[in-house]
Amino acid sequence: AQQADGLRAPFIIRDTKCPYEYDEEVLISLEDWYPTESGTKMAEVTAPGSTGPPPPTFPYGLINGYNGNNSMPIRFVPGKRYRIRVLSMSTTEWWKFSIPGHKLEVIEADGIMSEPHIVDGLDLAPAQRYSAIVTALDTDEFNYIYNCTLYADFVPWTPGMNPRVYTGLVEYNAHAPTKEYALSDDRQLAWATDIGMHALDGYPMPPADRHIDLTSRLYITDDLRNLRTLDTLPYIEPQVPTLFTAMTTGSLAMDPRVYGPQAQAFVIPHMQNVEITIKNIEGLPHAMHLHHHAFYIAERGPVDPAEIEIAPGTNFTPADLPRTTRRRSTGVPMRRDTITVPAFEYVKLRIRGDLPSTAFLHCHTLSHNVAGLAATLVIAPDVLQRTQRIPEDLIHMCLRQGIRVEGNAVGNHGLDFTGLPPVPILGPTPAVN
């Protein structure tokens, strides 16, 4: 997951030929910045002796690396078309982006081109990316404001702190006045919805051969640590990287047990089509990210109210349960690699095991990832062994750090897990139903 420490910058890989025409590009990178270093914050999350999640803290927003209200203007020329790339490099909070007085023609999500999707604004979870074409107005009579709102609907709304509203200038004419728009009720605006988008390439969603059901939960351990699970146990990084285990254990690589109990591994045979259901039964949204693959978005909807667990300290009560309805994809569904799973909702994702790899599936909210909200998809390890090799430089780099490079999760043969750290004892979920 993304940390808030240090200096970061976007890395853009452009298509050799874009299917959409535009005149210029504009890059908007969005970050949440905390005055406390990530290591300190994460120790608070998982430290023993706690009775619940730590109290919320409120980050500041950065736009293109600058304090949110000190960002440079976006310069428009009347009639030109601009591809606005908006990237969330947040660790924890969500962002909303809009340009009042202008429509956004969304053409891409997480690197996958889409059919045009006309909206008023973008709502981005940590790690999500969008491209939208904005056609400049025909006159330079006025300048305009773009809005970037940093928010978290899972902690108390606090004026000036949550949300934090940042604005920048869309400059048509350095000497023109700025046209002001009254703040709109977000519920009255059209926001980009990935379940309503369609991939441009026309690849149909394959039927599912297999179903994997995952549920996010918060647990208090016997030593009073706050840990999270996506399957049965909190994820802990194995002593041998999962890729090395997949490459060095022969036919045993097809057995999920070889990766250790806390890798939460699911082995997917080559070319198997898998539907993954992620249920979020708690009052915190999750930004679920899958490495190496873009998944089809098949369905969204509310979870069964009988399954809901609300942890103390969160900004939800049973009265806040979503009024959403089930929505299934139509036509050619959109694909992407990061999806918001809102509180008390589920998503159904579908992937094809056509890329042999070890793919990490995790919440991109840093504190949730550190607390164990993750699983591993081991895709076609038998094919991986036949077609790939681990570079010697990578092996030597691991050995220099004392990281084992072969065997099961602890570096032993077969299913001998001598030396495995003890599995945490999970207590009851600290929830009120």
Short mmCIF file of C-alpha atoms in Angstrom, two decimals:
data_model
loop_
_atom_site.label_atom_id
_atom_site.label_comp_id
_atom_site.label_asym_id
_atom_site.label_seq_id
_atom_site.Cartn_x
_atom_site.Cartn_y
_atom_site.Cartn_z
CA ALA A 1 0.00 0.00 0.00
CA GLN A 2 1.02 3.60 -0.52
CA GLN A 3 2.93 5.43 2.23
CA ALA A 4 2.77 9.19 2.75
CA ASP A 5 6.49 9.62 3.44
CA GLY A 6 9.07 10.91 0.99
CA LEU A 7 8.83 12.24 -2.56
CA ARG A 8 6.73 10.54 -5.20
CA ALA A 9 5.79 11.22 -8.81
CA PRO A 10 3.45 9.60 -11.36
CA PHE A 11 4.87 7.24 -13.99
CA ILE A 12 2.91 7.50 -17.25
CA ILE A 13 3.12 4.86 -20.01
CA ARG A 14 1.46 6.14 -23.16
CA ASP A 15 -0.15 4.11 -25.93
CA THR A 16 1.63 4.28 -29.27
CA LYS A 17 -1.71 5.35 -30.72
CA CYS A 18 -4.57 6.62 -28.58
CA PRO A 19 -8.07 5.87 -29.90
CA TYR A 20 -9.21 9.34 -28.82
CA GLU A 21 -8.07 12.65 -30.25
CA TYR A 22 -7.10 15.57 -28.03
CA ASP A 23 -4.75 18.54 -28.20
CA GLU A 24 -2.88 18.50 -24.90
CA GLU A 25 -2.52 16.58 -21.64
CA VAL A 26 -2.89 17.82 -18.08
CA LEU A 27 -1.71 15.77 -15.09
CA ILE A 28 -3.35 16.05 -11.67
CA SER A 29 -1.78 13.92 -8.93
CA LEU A 30 -3.57 13.89 -5.58
CA GLU A 31 -2.08 12.89 -2.23
CA ASP A 32 -3.00 12.91 1.44
CA TRP A 33 -0.08 14.04 3.61
CA TYR A 34 0.24 13.29 7.31
CA PRO A 35 2.68 15.10 9.63
CA THR A 36 3.32 11.76 11.39
CA GLU A 37 5.61 9.27 9.65
CA SER A 38 3.99 6.11 8.34
CA GLY A 39 5.96 3.78 10.60
CA THR A 40 4.67 5.55 13.70
CA LYS A 41 1.11 5.57 12.43
CA MET A 42 1.18 1.88 11.54
CA ALA A 43 2.61 0.94 14.94
CA GLU A 44 -0.44 2.62 16.49
CA VAL A 45 -2.72 0.49 14.33
CA THR A 46 -1.27 -2.92 15.20
CA ALA A 47 0.23 -2.28 18.66
CA PRO A 48 -0.82 -4.77 21.38
CA GLY A 49 -2.96 -3.54 24.24
CA SER A 50 -5.51 -1.66 22.15
CA THR A 51 -9.27 -1.88 22.54
CA GLY A 52 -10.12 -0.51 19.11
CA PRO A 53 -8.75 1.44 16.13
CA PRO A 54 -6.75 4.58 17.01
CA PRO A 55 -8.60 7.91 16.91
CA PRO A 56 -8.83 9.50 13.46
CA THR A 57 -6.24 11.97 12.24
CA PHE A 58 -6.83 14.46 9.47
CA PRO A 59 -4.30 14.74 6.64
CA TYR A 60 -3.57 17.66 4.37
CA GLY A 61 -3.95 17.51 0.61
CA LEU A 62 -1.22 17.83 -2.01
CA ILE A 63 -1.90 18.55 -5.68
CA ASN A 64 1.03 17.76 -7.96
CA GLY A 65 3.24 17.73 -4.88
CA TYR A 66 2.25 21.19 -3.65
CA ASN A 67 0.00 22.35 -0.85
CA GLY A 68 -3.46 21.97 -2.32
CA ASN A 69 -4.22 25.68 -2.60
CA ASN A 70 -0.82 26.56 -4.09
CA SER A 71 -1.11 24.48 -7.24
CA MET A 72 -0.34 25.97 -10.64
CA PRO A 73 -3.22 27.01 -12.95
CA ILE A 74 -4.50 24.76 -15.71
CA ARG A 75 -4.41 26.81 -18.90
CA PHE A 76 -7.16 26.28 -21.48
CA VAL A 77 -7.46 27.65 -24.99
CA PRO A 78 -11.04 28.01 -26.25
CA GLY A 79 -12.21 25.05 -28.31
CA LYS A 80 -9.23 22.78 -27.58
CA ARG A 81 -9.59 19.29 -26.15
CA TYR A 82 -7.58 18.35 -23.06
CA ARG A 83 -6.90 14.90 -21.66
CA ILE A 84 -6.96 15.34 -17.88
CA ARG A 85 -5.15 12.49 -16.14
CA VAL A 86 -6.20 12.34 -12.48
CA LEU A 87 -4.27 9.99 -10.19
CA SER A 88 -4.87 9.30 -6.51
CA MET A 89 -1.65 8.57 -4.64
CA SER A 90 -3.47 8.69 -1.31
CA THR A 91 -2.72 6.39 1.58
CA THR A 92 -6.09 6.56 3.32
CA GLU A 93 -8.61 9.12 2.12
CA TRP A 94 -10.66 9.55 -1.04
CA TRP A 95 -10.62 12.49 -3.49
CA LYS A 96 -13.26 14.14 -5.64
CA PHE A 97 -12.34 16.15 -8.72
CA SER A 98 -14.53 18.41 -10.86
CA ILE A 99 -14.44 21.54 -13.01
CA PRO A 100 -17.76 23.38 -12.56
CA GLY A 101 -19.06 24.62 -15.87
CA HIS A 102 -17.37 21.76 -17.77
CA LYS A 103 -18.29 18.14 -18.44
CA LEU A 104 -15.74 15.35 -18.14
CA GLU A 105 -15.70 12.69 -20.85
CA VAL A 106 -14.11 9.73 -19.07
CA ILE A 107 -12.09 7.58 -21.48
CA GLU A 108 -9.89 5.46 -19.20
CA ALA A 109 -9.78 3.89 -15.75
CA ASP A 110 -6.62 2.35 -14.29
CA GLY A 111 -5.00 2.10 -17.71
CA ILE A 112 -7.95 0.46 -19.50
CA MET A 113 -9.56 2.53 -22.24
CA SER A 114 -13.34 2.90 -22.04
CA GLU A 115 -16.20 4.02 -24.16
CA PRO A 116 -16.99 7.72 -23.49
CA HIS A 117 -18.64 8.18 -20.08
CA ILE A 118 -19.93 11.73 -19.56
CA VAL A 119 -19.93 12.92 -15.95
CA ASP A 120 -19.65 16.00 -13.73
CA GLY A 121 -16.80 14.67 -11.63
CA LEU A 122 -14.51 11.85 -10.50
CA ASP A 123 -14.51 10.10 -7.13
CA LEU A 124 -11.17 8.37 -6.57
CA ALA A 125 -10.16 5.80 -3.97
CA PRO A 126 -6.49 5.39 -3.07
CA ALA A 127 -4.58 4.06 -6.13
CA GLN A 128 -7.35 4.75 -8.66
CA ARG A 129 -6.64 6.61 -11.89
CA TYR A 130 -8.87 8.17 -14.53
CA SER A 131 -8.45 10.02 -17.80
CA ALA A 132 -11.15 12.39 -18.95
CA ILE A 133 -11.31 14.62 -22.00
CA VAL A 134 -12.52 18.13 -21.29
CA THR A 135 -13.44 20.35 -24.22
CA ALA A 136 -12.64 23.97 -23.46
CA LEU A 137 -15.47 26.45 -23.81
CA ASP A 138 -15.70 28.60 -26.93
CA THR A 139 -14.90 31.89 -25.20
CA ASP A 140 -12.18 33.22 -22.89
CA GLU A 141 -14.54 35.71 -21.25
CA PHE A 142 -14.13 33.99 -17.86
CA ASN A 143 -11.72 31.83 -15.95
CA TYR A 144 -13.02 28.92 -13.86
CA ILE A 145 -12.21 26.99 -10.71
CA TYR A 146 -11.42 23.30 -10.44
CA ASN A 147 -12.30 21.54 -7.19
CA CYS A 148 -10.31 18.83 -5.41
CA THR A 149 -11.94 17.60 -2.22
CA LEU A 150 -10.10 15.30 0.19
CA TYR A 151 -12.54 13.40 2.37
CA ALA A 152 -13.19 10.34 4.50
CA ASP A 153 -16.78 9.35 5.13
CA PHE A 154 -15.68 6.81 7.74
CA VAL A 155 -14.54 9.39 10.34
CA PRO A 156 -16.51 12.32 11.80
CA TRP A 157 -17.15 15.24 9.50
CA THR A 158 -15.19 18.17 10.96
CA PRO A 159 -15.40 21.65 9.38
CA GLY A 160 -12.15 22.59 7.68
CA MET A 161 -10.58 19.20 8.37
CA ASN A 162 -12.88 16.56 6.90
CA PRO A 163 -13.54 17.32 4.16
CA ARG A 164 -10.72 19.61 3.08
CA VAL A 165 -11.70 21.49 -0.08
CA TYR A 166 -8.92 22.68 -2.36
CA THR A 167 -9.35 24.76 -5.49
CA GLY A 168 -7.23 25.77 -8.45
CA LEU A 169 -7.62 28.04 -11.43
CA VAL A 170 -8.62 27.00 -14.94
CA GLU A 171 -7.20 29.99 -16.79
CA TYR A 172 -8.56 31.00 -20.18
CA ASN A 173 -7.39 34.60 -20.02
CA ALA A 174 -4.96 36.05 -17.47
CA HIS A 175 -6.99 39.27 -17.40
CA ALA A 176 -10.48 37.75 -17.24
CA PRO A 177 -12.58 37.53 -14.06
CA THR A 178 -13.22 34.16 -12.47
CA LYS A 179 -16.73 32.79 -12.77
CA GLU A 180 -17.96 31.58 -9.41
CA TYR A 181 -20.31 28.64 -8.96
CA ALA A 182 -22.22 27.92 -5.79
CA LEU A 183 -21.16 24.71 -4.10
CA SER A 184 -23.33 21.90 -5.41
CA ASP A 185 -24.83 19.06 -3.45
CA ASP A 186 -22.70 16.11 -4.53
CA ARG A 187 -25.81 13.96 -4.67
CA GLN A 188 -27.09 16.13 -7.51
CA LEU A 189 -23.98 15.60 -9.64
CA ALA A 190 -23.18 12.74 -11.99
CA TRP A 191 -20.04 10.92 -10.81
CA ALA A 192 -18.05 8.35 -12.73
CA THR A 193 -19.32 4.85 -11.93
CA ASP A 194 -17.21 1.93 -13.06
CA ILE A 195 -20.16 -0.49 -13.03
CA GLY A 196 -21.76 1.82 -15.62
CA MET A 197 -18.68 2.03 -17.85
CA HIS A 198 -17.75 -0.22 -20.77
CA ALA A 199 -14.30 -1.27 -21.97
CA LEU A 200 -13.47 0.05 -25.40
CA ASP A 201 -11.66 -3.07 -26.64
CA GLY A 202 -14.84 -5.15 -26.68
CA TYR A 203 -13.43 -8.16 -24.82
CA PRO A 204 -16.45 -10.03 -23.40
CA MET A 205 -16.50 -11.15 -19.78
CA PRO A 206 -15.95 -14.93 -19.62
CA PRO A 207 -18.33 -17.20 -17.71
CA ALA A 208 -17.08 -18.20 -14.27
CA ASP A 209 -15.59 -21.68 -13.77
CA ARG A 210 -15.02 -21.11 -10.06
CA HIS A 211 -16.15 -18.82 -7.25
CA ILE A 212 -14.05 -17.41 -4.40
CA ASP A 213 -15.89 -15.66 -1.57
CA LEU A 214 -14.01 -13.16 0.62
CA THR A 215 -15.28 -11.05 3.53
CA SER A 216 -13.51 -8.14 5.21
CA ARG A 217 -13.57 -8.20 9.01
CA LEU A 218 -11.91 -6.46 11.93
CA TYR A 219 -10.76 -8.61 14.85
CA ILE A 220 -9.19 -7.99 18.24
CA THR A 221 -6.55 -10.63 19.00
CA ASP A 222 -5.90 -12.21 22.38
CA ASP A 223 -3.07 -9.68 22.94
CA LEU A 224 -5.40 -6.80 21.96
CA ARG A 225 -4.14 -6.00 18.49
CA ASN A 226 -6.45 -4.66 15.77
CA LEU A 227 -6.08 -7.01 12.80
CA ARG A 228 -8.13 -7.44 9.65
CA THR A 229 -8.96 -10.45 7.54
CA LEU A 230 -10.07 -10.89 3.96
CA ASP A 231 -10.41 -14.64 4.30
CA THR A 232 -9.78 -16.61 7.50
CA LEU A 233 -6.58 -15.07 8.89
CA PRO A 234 -4.79 -11.71 8.71
CA TYR A 235 -2.22 -11.65 5.93
CA ILE A 236 1.42 -11.73 7.03
CA GLU A 237 4.28 -11.62 4.56
CA PRO A 238 5.88 -15.09 4.39
CA GLN A 239 9.57 -15.60 5.12
CA VAL A 240 10.04 -16.84 1.55
CA PRO A 241 8.45 -14.56 -1.07
CA THR A 242 5.43 -16.29 -2.59
CA LEU A 243 6.90 -16.01 -6.09
CA PHE A 244 10.01 -17.94 -4.98
CA THR A 245 7.86 -20.64 -3.37
CA ALA A 246 5.82 -20.97 -6.57
CA MET A 247 9.00 -21.32 -8.62
CA THR A 248 10.95 -23.74 -6.39
CA THR A 249 8.49 -26.30 -4.98
CA GLY A 250 7.71 -28.29 -8.11
CA SER A 251 4.27 -29.89 -8.27
CA LEU A 252 3.59 -28.84 -4.67
CA ALA A 253 3.22 -25.29 -5.94
CA MET A 254 -0.34 -26.24 -6.97
CA ASP A 255 -1.17 -26.90 -3.28
CA PRO A 256 -2.20 -23.65 -1.52
CA ARG A 257 -0.92 -24.98 1.82
CA VAL A 258 2.70 -24.65 0.72
CA TYR A 259 2.44 -20.85 0.84
CA GLY A 260 1.67 -20.84 4.57
CA PRO A 261 -1.57 -20.18 6.43
CA GLN A 262 -1.23 -16.41 6.53
CA ALA A 263 -0.42 -15.88 2.86
CA GLN A 264 -4.14 -16.57 2.35
CA ALA A 265 -3.25 -18.17 -0.98
CA PHE A 266 -5.67 -19.32 -3.67
CA VAL A 267 -4.15 -21.35 -6.52
CA ILE A 268 -5.80 -20.70 -9.89
CA PRO A 269 -5.05 -23.15 -12.72
CA HIS A 270 -4.01 -21.80 -16.10
CA MET A 271 -6.89 -20.19 -18.04
CA GLN A 272 -9.45 -20.83 -15.30
CA ASN A 273 -12.09 -18.09 -15.09
CA VAL A 274 -12.69 -17.06 -11.48
CA GLU A 275 -15.38 -14.87 -9.97
CA ILE A 276 -14.27 -13.23 -6.71
CA THR A 277 -16.93 -11.84 -4.39
CA ILE A 278 -15.68 -9.36 -1.80
CA LYS A 279 -18.20 -8.55 0.92
CA ASN A 280 -17.64 -5.53 3.12
CA ILE A 281 -19.74 -6.07 6.23
CA GLU A 282 -18.15 -3.28 8.28
CA GLY A 283 -18.50 0.49 8.33
CA LEU A 284 -15.27 1.31 6.49
CA PRO A 285 -14.82 1.47 2.71
CA HIS A 286 -11.97 -0.48 1.14
CA ALA A 287 -9.92 0.29 -1.97
CA MET A 288 -9.21 -3.23 -3.21
CA HIS A 289 -6.26 -3.50 -5.60
CA LEU A 290 -5.06 -6.51 -7.61
CA HIS A 291 -1.50 -6.73 -8.89
CA HIS A 292 -0.71 -7.83 -12.48
CA HIS A 293 -4.35 -8.13 -13.60
CA ALA A 294 -7.28 -5.96 -14.56
CA PHE A 295 -10.54 -7.55 -13.45
CA TYR A 296 -13.99 -7.34 -14.98
CA ILE A 297 -16.55 -5.58 -12.78
CA ALA A 298 -19.51 -7.93 -12.86
CA GLU A 299 -21.83 -6.76 -10.08
CA ARG A 300 -22.30 -4.43 -7.10
CA GLY A 301 -24.90 -4.31 -4.38
CA PRO A 302 -25.77 -4.18 -0.68
CA VAL A 303 -24.80 -7.01 1.66
CA ASP A 304 -27.38 -8.90 3.70
CA PRO A 305 -28.23 -6.65 6.70
CA ALA A 306 -28.03 -9.69 8.97
CA GLU A 307 -24.29 -9.96 8.22
CA ILE A 308 -23.38 -6.37 9.06
CA GLU A 309 -20.85 -5.61 11.81
CA ILE A 310 -20.20 -2.02 12.90
CA ALA A 311 -16.96 -1.48 14.80
CA PRO A 312 -16.94 1.09 17.59
CA GLY A 313 -15.32 4.39 16.71
CA THR A 314 -16.52 4.40 13.10
CA ASN A 315 -18.83 7.05 11.77
CA PHE A 316 -21.74 4.67 11.03
CA THR A 317 -24.85 3.41 12.74
CA PRO A 318 -27.44 0.91 11.50
CA ALA A 319 -29.51 3.90 10.38
CA ASP A 320 -26.77 4.75 7.89
CA LEU A 321 -27.10 1.50 5.96
CA PRO A 322 -26.87 2.14 2.22
CA ARG A 323 -29.99 2.41 0.13
CA THR A 324 -28.19 0.96 -2.87
CA THR A 325 -29.66 -1.66 -5.14
CA ARG A 326 -27.96 -4.50 -6.96
CA ARG A 327 -26.39 -3.46 -10.25
CA ARG A 328 -25.05 -5.89 -12.82
CA SER A 329 -22.76 -4.99 -15.68
CA THR A 330 -24.19 -4.84 -19.17
CA GLY A 331 -22.61 -5.20 -22.57
CA VAL A 332 -18.82 -5.30 -22.31
CA PRO A 333 -18.03 -4.63 -18.65
CA MET A 334 -15.32 -2.24 -17.58
CA ARG A 335 -12.01 -3.63 -16.36
CA ARG A 336 -9.69 -1.99 -13.88
CA ASP A 337 -7.26 -2.96 -11.11
CA THR A 338 -8.56 -0.97 -8.12
CA ILE A 339 -12.16 -0.82 -6.94
CA THR A 340 -13.99 0.81 -4.06
CA VAL A 341 -15.98 -1.62 -1.94
CA PRO A 342 -18.19 0.76 0.06
CA ALA A 343 -19.27 0.05 3.60
CA PHE A 344 -21.98 -2.64 3.77
CA GLU A 345 -21.71 -3.47 0.08
CA TYR A 346 -20.22 -6.22 -2.06
CA VAL A 347 -18.57 -6.44 -5.46
CA LYS A 348 -18.22 -9.35 -7.85
CA LEU A 349 -15.04 -9.34 -9.93
CA ARG A 350 -13.99 -11.75 -12.62
CA ILE A 351 -10.50 -12.62 -13.84
CA ARG A 352 -9.02 -15.12 -16.26
CA GLY A 353 -5.93 -17.03 -15.20
CA ASP A 354 -4.08 -16.19 -18.40
CA LEU A 355 -1.05 -14.48 -16.82
CA PRO A 356 1.05 -16.89 -14.71
CA SER A 357 2.03 -14.87 -11.63
CA THR A 358 1.66 -14.38 -7.92
CA ALA A 359 -0.89 -11.59 -7.66
CA PHE A 360 -1.38 -9.71 -4.40
CA LEU A 361 -5.00 -8.72 -3.66
CA HIS A 362 -5.12 -6.11 -0.91
CA CYS A 363 -6.75 -3.00 0.44
CA HIS A 364 -4.77 0.04 -0.68
CA THR A 365 -5.64 1.89 2.51
CA LEU A 366 -2.29 1.65 4.27
CA SER A 367 -3.54 0.88 7.78
CA HIS A 368 -5.88 -1.85 6.51
CA ASN A 369 -3.12 -3.49 4.47
CA VAL A 370 -0.71 -3.44 7.41
CA ALA A 371 -3.43 -4.97 9.60
CA GLY A 372 -3.77 -7.93 7.23
CA LEU A 373 -6.58 -7.14 4.79
CA ALA A 374 -5.07 -9.06 1.89
CA ALA A 375 -4.86 -12.39 0.09
CA THR A 376 -2.67 -13.94 -2.64
CA LEU A 377 -3.72 -15.34 -6.00
CA VAL A 378 -1.15 -17.86 -7.26
CA ILE A 379 -1.96 -18.15 -10.94
CA ALA A 380 -0.74 -21.12 -12.98
CA PRO A 381 2.44 -21.81 -10.98
CA ASP A 382 3.12 -24.91 -13.11
CA VAL A 383 3.20 -22.77 -16.26
CA LEU A 384 5.22 -20.14 -14.41
CA GLN A 385 7.91 -22.73 -13.65
CA ARG A 386 8.11 -23.81 -17.30
CA THR A 387 8.19 -20.38 -18.88
CA GLN A 388 9.90 -17.98 -16.46
CA ARG A 389 12.99 -17.74 -14.34
CA ILE A 390 13.94 -15.52 -11.41
CA PRO A 391 16.80 -13.14 -12.29
CA GLU A 392 20.04 -13.88 -10.47
CA ASP A 393 20.29 -10.25 -9.39
CA LEU A 394 16.97 -10.54 -7.58
CA ILE A 395 18.05 -13.74 -5.83
CA HIS A 396 21.30 -12.13 -4.69
CA MET A 397 19.49 -9.00 -3.51
CA CYS A 398 17.20 -11.11 -1.33
CA LEU A 399 20.07 -13.18 0.06
CA ARG A 400 21.97 -10.03 1.03
CA GLN A 401 18.94 -9.03 3.10
CA GLY A 402 18.64 -12.41 4.75
CA ILE A 403 15.52 -13.34 2.77
CA ARG A 404 15.21 -17.01 1.90
CA VAL A 405 14.75 -17.77 -1.79
CA GLU A 406 13.43 -21.33 -2.01
CA GLY A 407 11.09 -23.79 -0.32
CA ASN A 408 7.74 -23.30 1.36
CA ALA A 409 6.66 -20.20 3.26
CA VAL A 410 9.42 -20.65 5.87
CA GLY A 411 12.06 -22.11 3.56
CA ASN A 412 11.55 -25.76 4.43
CA HIS A 413 10.77 -28.75 2.21
CA GLY A 414 7.24 -29.98 1.59
CA LEU A 415 4.68 -28.98 4.22
CA ASP A 416 7.16 -28.79 7.11
CA PHE A 417 6.46 -25.39 8.67
CA THR A 418 8.87 -25.63 11.58
CA GLY A 419 9.82 -22.05 12.43
CA LEU A 420 6.52 -20.54 11.31
CA PRO A 421 5.53 -17.58 13.50
CA PRO A 422 2.50 -18.37 15.68
CA VAL A 423 -0.84 -17.68 14.08
CA PRO A 424 -2.68 -14.91 15.98
CA ILE A 425 -5.62 -15.95 18.11
CA LEU A 426 -8.58 -13.96 16.87
CA GLY A 427 -11.14 -12.83 19.39
CA PRO A 428 -14.67 -11.70 18.65
CA THR A 429 -15.22 -8.92 16.18
CA PRO A 430 -15.56 -5.67 18.16
CA ALA A 431 -18.87 -4.82 16.59
CA VAL A 432 -22.38 -3.78 17.44
CA ASN A 433 -25.10 -5.18 15.21
#
